[in-house]
Tab-separated table of C-alpha atoms in Angstrom:
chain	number	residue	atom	x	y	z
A	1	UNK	CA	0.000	0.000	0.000
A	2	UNK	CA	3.284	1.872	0.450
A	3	UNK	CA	3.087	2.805	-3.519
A	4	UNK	CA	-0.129	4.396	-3.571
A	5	UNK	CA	0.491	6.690	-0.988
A	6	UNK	CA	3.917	7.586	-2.328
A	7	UNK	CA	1.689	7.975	-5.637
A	8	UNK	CA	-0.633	10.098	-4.035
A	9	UNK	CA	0.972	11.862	-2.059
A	10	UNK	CA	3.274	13.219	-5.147
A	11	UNK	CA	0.715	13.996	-7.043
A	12	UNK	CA	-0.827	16.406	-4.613
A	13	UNK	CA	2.762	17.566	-3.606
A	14	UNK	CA	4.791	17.602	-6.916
A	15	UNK	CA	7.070	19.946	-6.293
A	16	UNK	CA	8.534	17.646	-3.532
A	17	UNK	CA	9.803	14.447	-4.452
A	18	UNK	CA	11.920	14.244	-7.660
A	19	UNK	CA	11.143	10.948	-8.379
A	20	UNK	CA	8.955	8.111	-6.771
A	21	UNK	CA	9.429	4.233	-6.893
A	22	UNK	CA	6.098	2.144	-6.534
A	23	UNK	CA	6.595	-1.669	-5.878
A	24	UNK	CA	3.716	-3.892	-6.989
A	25	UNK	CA	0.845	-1.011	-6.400
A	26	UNK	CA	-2.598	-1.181	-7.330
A	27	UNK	CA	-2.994	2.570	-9.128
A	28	UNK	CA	-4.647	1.418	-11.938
A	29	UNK	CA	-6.063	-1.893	-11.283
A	30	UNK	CA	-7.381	-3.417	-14.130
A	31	UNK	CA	-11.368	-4.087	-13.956
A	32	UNK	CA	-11.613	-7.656	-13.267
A	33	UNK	CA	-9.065	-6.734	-10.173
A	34	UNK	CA	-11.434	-4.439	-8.735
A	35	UNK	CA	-14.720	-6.122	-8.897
A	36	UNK	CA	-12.537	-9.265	-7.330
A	37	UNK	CA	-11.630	-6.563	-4.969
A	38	UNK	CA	-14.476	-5.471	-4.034
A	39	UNK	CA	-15.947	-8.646	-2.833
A	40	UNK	CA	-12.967	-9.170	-1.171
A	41	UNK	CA	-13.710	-6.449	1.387
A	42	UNK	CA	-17.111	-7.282	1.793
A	43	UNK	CA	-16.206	-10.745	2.960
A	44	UNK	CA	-13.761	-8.803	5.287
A	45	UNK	CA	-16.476	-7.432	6.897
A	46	UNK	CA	-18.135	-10.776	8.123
A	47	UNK	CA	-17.386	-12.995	11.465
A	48	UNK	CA	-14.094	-15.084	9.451
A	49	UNK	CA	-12.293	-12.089	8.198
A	50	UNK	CA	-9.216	-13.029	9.458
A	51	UNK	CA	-9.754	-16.600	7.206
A	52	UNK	CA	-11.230	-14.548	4.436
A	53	UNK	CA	-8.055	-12.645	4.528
A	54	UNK	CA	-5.299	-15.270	5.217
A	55	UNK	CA	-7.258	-16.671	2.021
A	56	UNK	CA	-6.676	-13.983	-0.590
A	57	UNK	CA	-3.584	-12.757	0.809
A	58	UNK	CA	-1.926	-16.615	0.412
A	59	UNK	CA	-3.536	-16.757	-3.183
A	60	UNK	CA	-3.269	-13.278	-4.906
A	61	UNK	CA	0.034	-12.207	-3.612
A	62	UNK	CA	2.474	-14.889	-3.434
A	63	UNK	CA	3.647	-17.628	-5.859
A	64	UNK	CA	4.160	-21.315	-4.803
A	65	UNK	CA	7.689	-20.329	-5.451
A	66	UNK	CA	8.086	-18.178	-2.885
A	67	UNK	CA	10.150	-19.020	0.939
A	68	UNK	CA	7.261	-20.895	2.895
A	69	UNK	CA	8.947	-19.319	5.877
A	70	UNK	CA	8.707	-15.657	4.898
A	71	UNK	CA	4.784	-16.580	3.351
A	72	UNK	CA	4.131	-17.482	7.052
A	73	UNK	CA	5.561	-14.799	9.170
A	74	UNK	CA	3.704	-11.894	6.889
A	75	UNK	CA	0.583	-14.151	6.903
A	76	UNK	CA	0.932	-14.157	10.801
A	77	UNK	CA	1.615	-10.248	10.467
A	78	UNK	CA	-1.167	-9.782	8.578
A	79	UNK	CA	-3.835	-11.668	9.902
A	80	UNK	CA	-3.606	-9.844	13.317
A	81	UNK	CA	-4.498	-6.874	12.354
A	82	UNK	CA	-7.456	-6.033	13.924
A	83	UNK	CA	-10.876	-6.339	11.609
A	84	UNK	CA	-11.454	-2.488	11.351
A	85	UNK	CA	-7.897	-1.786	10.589
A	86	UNK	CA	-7.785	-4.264	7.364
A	87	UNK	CA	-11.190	-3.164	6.194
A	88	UNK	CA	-10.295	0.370	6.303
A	89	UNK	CA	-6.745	0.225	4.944
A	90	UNK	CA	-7.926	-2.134	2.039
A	91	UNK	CA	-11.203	0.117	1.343
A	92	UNK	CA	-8.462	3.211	0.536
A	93	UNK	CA	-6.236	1.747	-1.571
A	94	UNK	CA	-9.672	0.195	-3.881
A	95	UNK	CA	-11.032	3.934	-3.569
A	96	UNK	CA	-8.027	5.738	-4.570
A	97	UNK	CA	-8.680	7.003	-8.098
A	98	UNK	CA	-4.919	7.702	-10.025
A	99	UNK	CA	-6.736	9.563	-12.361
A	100	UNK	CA	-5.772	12.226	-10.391
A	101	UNK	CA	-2.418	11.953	-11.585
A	102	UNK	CA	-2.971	13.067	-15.263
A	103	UNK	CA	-0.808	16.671	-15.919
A	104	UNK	CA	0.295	16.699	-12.298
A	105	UNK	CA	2.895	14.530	-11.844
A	106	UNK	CA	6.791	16.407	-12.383
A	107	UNK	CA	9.506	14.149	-11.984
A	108	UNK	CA	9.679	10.239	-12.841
A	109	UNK	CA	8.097	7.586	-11.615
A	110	UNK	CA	9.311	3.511	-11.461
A	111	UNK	CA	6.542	1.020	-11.285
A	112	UNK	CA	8.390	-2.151	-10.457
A	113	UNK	CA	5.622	-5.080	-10.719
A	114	UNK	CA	5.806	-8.626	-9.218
A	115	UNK	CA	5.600	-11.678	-11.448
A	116	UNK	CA	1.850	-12.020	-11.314
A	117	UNK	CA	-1.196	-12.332	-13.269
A	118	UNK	CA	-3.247	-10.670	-13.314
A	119	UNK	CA	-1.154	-7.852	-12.763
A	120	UNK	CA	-2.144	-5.334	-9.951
A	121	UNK	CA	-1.823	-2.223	-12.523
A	122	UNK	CA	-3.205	-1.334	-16.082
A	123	UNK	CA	0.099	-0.506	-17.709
A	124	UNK	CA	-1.417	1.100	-20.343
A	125	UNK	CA	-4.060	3.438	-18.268
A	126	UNK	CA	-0.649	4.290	-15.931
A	127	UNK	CA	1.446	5.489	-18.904
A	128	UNK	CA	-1.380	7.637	-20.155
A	129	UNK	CA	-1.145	9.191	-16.362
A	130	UNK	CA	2.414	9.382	-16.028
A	131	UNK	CA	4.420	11.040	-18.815
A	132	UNK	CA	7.694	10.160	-17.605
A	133	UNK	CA	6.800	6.175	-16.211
A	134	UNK	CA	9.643	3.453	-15.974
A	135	UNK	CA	9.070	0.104	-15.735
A	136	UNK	CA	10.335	-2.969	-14.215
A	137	UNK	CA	9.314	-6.808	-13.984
A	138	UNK	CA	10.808	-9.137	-11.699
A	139	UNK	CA	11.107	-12.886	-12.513
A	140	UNK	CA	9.790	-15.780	-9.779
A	141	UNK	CA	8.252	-13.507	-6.750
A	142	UNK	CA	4.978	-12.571	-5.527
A	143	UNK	CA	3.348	-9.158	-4.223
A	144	UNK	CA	6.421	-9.378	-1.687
A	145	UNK	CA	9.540	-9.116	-4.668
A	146	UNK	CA	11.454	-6.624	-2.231
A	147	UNK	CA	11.830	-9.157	0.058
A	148	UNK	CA	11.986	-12.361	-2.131
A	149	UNK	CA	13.886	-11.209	-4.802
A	150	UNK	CA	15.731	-7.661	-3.520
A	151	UNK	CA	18.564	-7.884	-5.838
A	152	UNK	CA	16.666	-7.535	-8.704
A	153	UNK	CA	14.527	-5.170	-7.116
A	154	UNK	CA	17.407	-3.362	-5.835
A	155	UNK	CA	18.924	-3.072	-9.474
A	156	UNK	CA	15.961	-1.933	-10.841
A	157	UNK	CA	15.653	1.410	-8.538
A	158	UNK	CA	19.817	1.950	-9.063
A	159	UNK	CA	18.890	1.956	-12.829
A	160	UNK	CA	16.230	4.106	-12.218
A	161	UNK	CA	18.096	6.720	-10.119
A	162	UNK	CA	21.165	6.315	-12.544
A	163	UNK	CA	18.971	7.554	-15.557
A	164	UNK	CA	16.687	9.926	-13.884
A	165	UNK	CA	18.894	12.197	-12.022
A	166	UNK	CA	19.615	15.529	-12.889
A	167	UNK	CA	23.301	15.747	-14.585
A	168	UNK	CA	26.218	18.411	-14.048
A	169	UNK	CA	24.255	20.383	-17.367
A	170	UNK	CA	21.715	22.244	-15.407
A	171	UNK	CA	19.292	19.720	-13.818
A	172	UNK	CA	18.205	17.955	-16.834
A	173	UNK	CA	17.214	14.401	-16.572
A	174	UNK	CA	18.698	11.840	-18.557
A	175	UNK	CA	16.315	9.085	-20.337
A	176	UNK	CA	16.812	5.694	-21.438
């Protein structure tokens, strides 16, 4: 959820961040994601949330290849949040609307998106948002790639900052 508030928040703040790095975030989710979504939270809402959760959480955001160990301690994690606290947290990253986004946005922005599918983002609705959008793919990790795969997510957001930063010329940015 960490990528849609850095999202947000530069979007309504521009002028502050030069650049933002989202990991796996659901700006733009594509339809089928949200309607899933939606029911999601509604099931949230009843007397086995906590199963409801550990349900979608263990099928939508990790693979089968990814450590059983680490799976377990963020299922643990997340499954004790308290009822009110998931519900409310999941309900404002569905209503977020990154539509916002369009002719606001001033510096770059790095999407970085787990090996899933379906994917948690509409590439093509983000790159009509987001003039100046990189993008990255990691290979063999879940929702979780920063901690499964953090080389490759690591490399991604050097690569990023190496092509993105203003040079000695005047605070231009460099592209790809």
């Amino acid at each position: 959820m960490g990528g849609v508030v850095a999202f947000a928040f530069a979007v309504r703040y521009p002028e502050l961040p030069s650049a933002i790095v989202t990991i796996d975030a659901g700006l733009t989710p594509p339809a089928a994601v949200g309607t899933a979504l939606a029911g999601f939270i509604d099931g949230l809402r009843g007397p086995g949330h906590r199963r409801v959760l550990s349900d979608y959480v263990e099928s939508a955001l990790f693979l089968p290849t990814d450590d059983a160990a680490r799976k377990a301690h963020i299922l643990s994690i997340m499954t004790s949040a308290p009822q009110h606290v998931a519900v409310s947290a999941l309900e404002g990253g569905h209503a977020y609307d990154a539509s916002e986004a369009k002719g606001r946005l001033v510096g770059p922005v790095l999407y970085i998106a787990a090996d899933e599918s379906p994917p948690r983002a509409d590439l093509a609705r983000l790159r009509a948002l987001v003039p100046e959008l990189h993008y990255g793919h990691v290979v063999g990790s879940g929702h979780f790639c920063q901690l499964e795969v953090p080389l490759q997510v690591n490399a991604m957001i050097d690569r990023f900052i190496a092509v993105t930063r203003p040079d000695a010329s005047g605070g231009r940015r460099r592209r790809l």
